Amino acid sequence: GADSGLLEANDPVNLRSQYLECSHSKLSFTLAGSRPRVDTTLGGSSISNGAVTVKVNTAVSEGADGTMRNEISETLKTMFGVSSPTVLADYLMYCLPP
């Protein structure tokens, strides 16, 4: 399943702690709430612990990051029945394969 990497209980140095440190505690991220998918015909997961897995058909190839981000955004809209991924959370982080 997906792992947010945001609030790792066993790792005091994580994404959230570093943003807090660098912003002098002015920028604090919290996990998005759990949310079930409305369309289960697509691969992927519901939102759990602030993370979601999205499966797309875009091939991992050099220079395809923008294409993959667009397909992920479109798939998120379908999976959760929203007009934009920003309806799901104020900030989104896409972790793309190398």
Coordinates of N, CA and C in Angstrom, one line a residue:
G1 N 0.8 -1.2 0.0 CA 0.0 0.0 0.0 C 0.8 1.3 0.0
A2 N 0.2 2.4 -0.1 CA 0.9 3.7 -0.1 C 1.3 4.0 1.3
D3 N 2.4 4.8 1.3 CA 3.0 5.3 2.5 C 3.3 6.7 2.3
S4 N 2.7 7.6 3.2 CA 2.8 9.0 2.9 C 4.3 9.5 3.1
G5 N 5.1 8.9 4.0 CA 6.4 9.4 4.2 C 6.4 10.8 4.9
L6 N 5.2 11.3 5.2 CA 5.1 12.6 5.8 C 5.3 12.6 7.3
L7 N 4.7 11.6 8.0 CA 4.7 11.6 9.5 C 5.2 10.2 9.9
E8 N 6.4 9.9 9.6 CA 7.0 8.6 10.0 C 7.2 8.5 11.5
A9 N 6.4 7.7 12.2 CA 6.5 7.6 13.7 C 7.9 7.1 14.1
N10 N 8.5 6.2 13.3 CA 9.8 5.7 13.7 C 11.0 6.5 13.2
D11 N 10.7 7.6 12.5 CA 11.8 8.4 12.0 C 11.5 9.9 12.3
P12 N 12.3 10.4 13.3 CA 12.0 11.8 13.7 C 12.4 12.8 12.6
V13 N 13.2 12.4 11.6 CA 13.5 13.3 10.5 C 12.7 12.9 9.3
N14 N 11.6 13.6 9.0 CA 10.7 13.2 7.9 C 10.3 14.5 7.2
L15 N 9.5 14.4 6.2 CA 9.1 15.5 5.4 C 8.5 16.6 6.2
R16 N 7.6 16.3 7.1 CA 6.9 17.2 7.9 C 7.9 18.0 8.9
S17 N 8.7 17.2 9.5 CA 9.7 17.8 10.5 C 10.6 18.8 9.8
Q18 N 11.0 18.4 8.6 CA 12.0 19.3 7.8 C 11.3 20.6 7.3
Y19 N 10.0 20.5 6.9 CA 9.3 21.7 6.5 C 9.1 22.6 7.7
L20 N 8.8 22.0 8.9 CA 8.6 22.8 10.1 C 9.9 23.5 10.5
E21 N 11.0 22.8 10.4 CA 12.3 23.3 10.8 C 12.7 24.5 9.8
C22 N 12.6 24.2 8.5 CA 13.0 25.2 7.6 C 12.2 26.5 7.5
S23 N 10.9 26.3 7.9 CA 10.0 27.5 7.9 C 9.8 28.1 9.2
H24 N 10.6 27.7 10.2 CA 10.5 28.2 11.5 C 9.1 28.0 12.1
S25 N 8.6 26.8 11.8 CA 7.2 26.4 12.3 C 6.1 27.2 11.6
K26 N 6.3 27.8 10.5 CA 5.2 28.5 9.8 C 4.5 27.7 8.8
L27 N 5.1 26.5 8.4 CA 4.5 25.7 7.4 C 4.4 24.3 8.0
S28 N 3.2 23.8 8.2 CA 3.0 22.5 8.9 C 2.0 21.7 8.0
F29 N 2.5 20.6 7.6 CA 1.7 19.7 6.8 C 1.0 18.6 7.7
T30 N -0.3 18.3 7.4 CA -1.0 17.2 8.1 C -1.5 16.3 7.0
L31 N -1.8 15.1 7.4 CA -2.2 14.1 6.5 C -3.6 14.4 6.0
A32 N -3.9 14.1 4.7 CA -5.3 14.2 4.2 C -6.1 13.1 4.9
G33 N -7.3 13.3 5.1 CA -8.2 12.4 5.8 C -8.5 11.2 4.9
S34 N -8.8 10.0 5.5 CA -9.1 8.8 4.7 C -10.3 9.1 3.8
R35 N -10.3 8.5 2.7 CA -11.4 8.7 1.7 C -11.5 7.5 0.8
P36 N -12.7 6.9 0.7 CA -12.9 5.8 -0.2 C -13.0 6.3 -1.7
R37 N -12.6 5.4 -2.6 CA -12.8 5.7 -4.0 C -14.3 5.6 -4.4
V38 N -14.7 6.4 -5.3 CA -16.1 6.2 -5.9 C -16.0 5.4 -7.1
D39 N -14.9 5.3 -7.8 CA -14.8 4.5 -9.0 C -13.7 3.4 -8.7
T40 N -14.2 2.2 -8.6 CA -13.2 1.1 -8.3 C -12.8 0.3 -9.5
T41 N -13.2 0.8 -10.7 CA -12.8 0.1 -11.9 C -11.3 0.3 -12.3
L42 N -10.7 1.3 -11.7 CA -9.3 1.6 -12.0 C -8.5 1.0 -10.9
G43 N -7.2 0.7 -11.2 CA -6.3 0.2 -10.2 C -5.9 1.3 -9.2
G44 N -5.5 1.0 -8.1 CA -5.1 2.0 -7.1 C -5.7 1.7 -5.8
S45 N -5.7 2.7 -4.9 CA -6.2 2.5 -3.5 C -7.1 3.7 -3.1
S46 N -7.7 3.5 -2.0 CA -8.4 4.7 -1.4 C -7.4 5.5 -0.7
I47 N -7.7 6.7 -0.2 CA -6.8 7.5 0.6 C -6.7 6.9 2.0
S48 N -5.6 6.6 2.5 CA -5.4 6.1 3.8 C -4.0 6.6 4.3
N49 N -4.1 7.1 5.6 CA -2.8 7.7 6.2 C -2.2 8.8 5.3
G50 N -3.1 9.5 4.6 CA -2.6 10.6 3.8 C -2.0 10.3 2.4
A51 N -2.1 9.0 2.1 CA -1.5 8.5 0.8 C -2.5 7.7 0.0
V52 N -2.2 7.7 -1.3 CA -3.0 7.0 -2.3 C -2.1 6.4 -3.3
T53 N -2.4 5.2 -3.8 CA -1.7 4.6 -4.9 C -2.5 4.8 -6.2
V54 N -1.9 5.3 -7.2 CA -2.6 5.5 -8.5 C -1.9 4.7 -9.6
K55 N -2.7 3.9 -10.3 CA -2.1 3.2 -11.4 C -2.5 3.8 -12.7
V56 N -1.5 4.0 -13.6 CA -1.7 4.7 -14.9 C -1.1 3.8 -16.0
N57 N -1.4 4.2 -17.2 CA -0.9 3.4 -18.4 C 0.3 4.1 -19.0
T58 N 0.7 5.3 -18.5 CA 1.8 6.0 -19.1 C 3.1 5.2 -18.8
A59 N 3.9 5.0 -19.8 CA 5.2 4.3 -19.6 C 6.2 5.2 -19.0
V60 N 7.0 4.6 -18.1 CA 8.1 5.3 -17.5 C 9.2 5.5 -18.5
S61 N 9.4 6.7 -19.0 CA 10.4 7.0 -20.0 C 10.9 8.4 -19.7
E62 N 12.1 8.6 -20.2 CA 12.7 9.9 -20.0 C 11.9 11.0 -20.6
G63 N 11.6 12.0 -19.9 CA 10.9 13.2 -20.4 C 9.4 13.0 -20.3
A64 N 8.9 11.9 -19.7 CA 7.5 11.7 -19.6 C 6.8 12.1 -18.3
D65 N 7.6 12.8 -17.4 CA 7.0 13.2 -16.1 C 5.8 14.0 -16.2
G66 N 5.8 15.0 -17.1 CA 4.6 15.8 -17.3 C 3.4 15.1 -17.8
T67 N 3.6 14.2 -18.7 CA 2.5 13.3 -19.2 C 2.0 12.4 -18.1
M68 N 2.9 11.9 -17.3 CA 2.5 11.0 -16.2 C 1.7 11.8 -15.1
R69 N 2.2 13.0 -14.8 CA 1.5 13.8 -13.8 C 0.1 14.1 -14.3
N70 N -0.1 14.5 -15.6 CA -1.4 14.8 -16.1 C -2.3 13.5 -16.0
E71 N -1.8 12.4 -16.3 CA -2.6 11.2 -16.3 C -2.9 10.8 -14.8
I72 N -2.0 11.0 -13.9 CA -2.3 10.8 -12.5 C -3.4 11.7 -12.0
S73 N -3.3 13.0 -12.4 CA -4.4 14.0 -12.0 C -5.7 13.6 -12.5
E74 N -5.8 13.2 -13.8 CA -7.1 12.8 -14.4 C -7.6 11.5 -13.7
T75 N -6.7 10.6 -13.4 CA -7.1 9.3 -12.8 C -7.6 9.6 -11.3
L76 N -7.0 10.5 -10.6 CA -7.5 10.9 -9.3 C -8.9 11.5 -9.3
K77 N -9.1 12.3 -10.3 CA -10.4 12.9 -10.5 C -11.5 11.9 -10.7
T78 N -11.2 10.9 -11.5 CA -12.1 9.8 -11.8 C -12.3 8.9 -10.5
M79 N -11.2 8.5 -9.9 CA -11.2 7.6 -8.8 C -12.1 8.2 -7.6
F80 N -12.0 9.5 -7.4 CA -12.7 10.1 -6.3 C -13.8 11.0 -6.6
G81 N -14.2 11.0 -7.9 CA -15.3 11.8 -8.3 C -15.2 13.3 -8.0
V82 N -14.1 13.9 -8.2 CA -13.8 15.3 -7.9 C -13.5 16.0 -9.2
S83 N -13.6 17.4 -9.2 CA -13.3 18.2 -10.3 C -11.8 18.5 -10.5
S84 N -11.1 18.3 -9.4 CA -9.6 18.6 -9.3 C -9.0 17.8 -8.2
P85 N -7.8 17.4 -8.3 CA -7.1 16.7 -7.2 C -7.0 17.6 -6.0
T86 N -7.0 18.9 -6.2 CA -6.9 19.8 -5.0 C -8.1 19.8 -4.2
V87 N -9.2 19.2 -4.6 CA -10.4 19.0 -3.7 C -10.0 18.0 -2.7
L88 N -9.1 17.1 -3.0 CA -8.7 16.0 -2.0 C -7.8 16.5 -0.9
A89 N -7.0 17.5 -1.2 CA -6.0 18.0 -0.3 C -5.5 19.4 -0.8
D90 N -5.0 20.2 0.2 CA -4.5 21.5 -0.2 C -3.2 21.4 -1.0
Y91 N -2.4 20.4 -0.6 CA -1.1 20.2 -1.3 C -1.0 18.7 -1.7
L92 N -0.5 18.5 -2.8 CA -0.3 17.1 -3.3 C 1.2 16.9 -3.7
M93 N 1.7 15.7 -3.4 CA 3.0 15.3 -3.8 C 2.9 14.1 -4.6
Y94 N 3.4 14.1 -5.8 CA 3.4 13.0 -6.7 C 4.8 12.3 -6.6
C95 N 4.9 11.1 -6.3 CA 6.2 10.4 -6.2 C 6.2 9.5 -7.5
L96 N 7.0 9.9 -8.4 CA 7.1 9.2 -9.7 C 8.2 8.2 -9.7
P97 N 8.1 7.1 -10.5 CA 9.2 6.2 -10.5 C 10.4 6.8 -11.3
P98 N 11.6 6.3 -11.0 CA 12.8 6.8 -11.6 C 12.8 6.5 -13.1

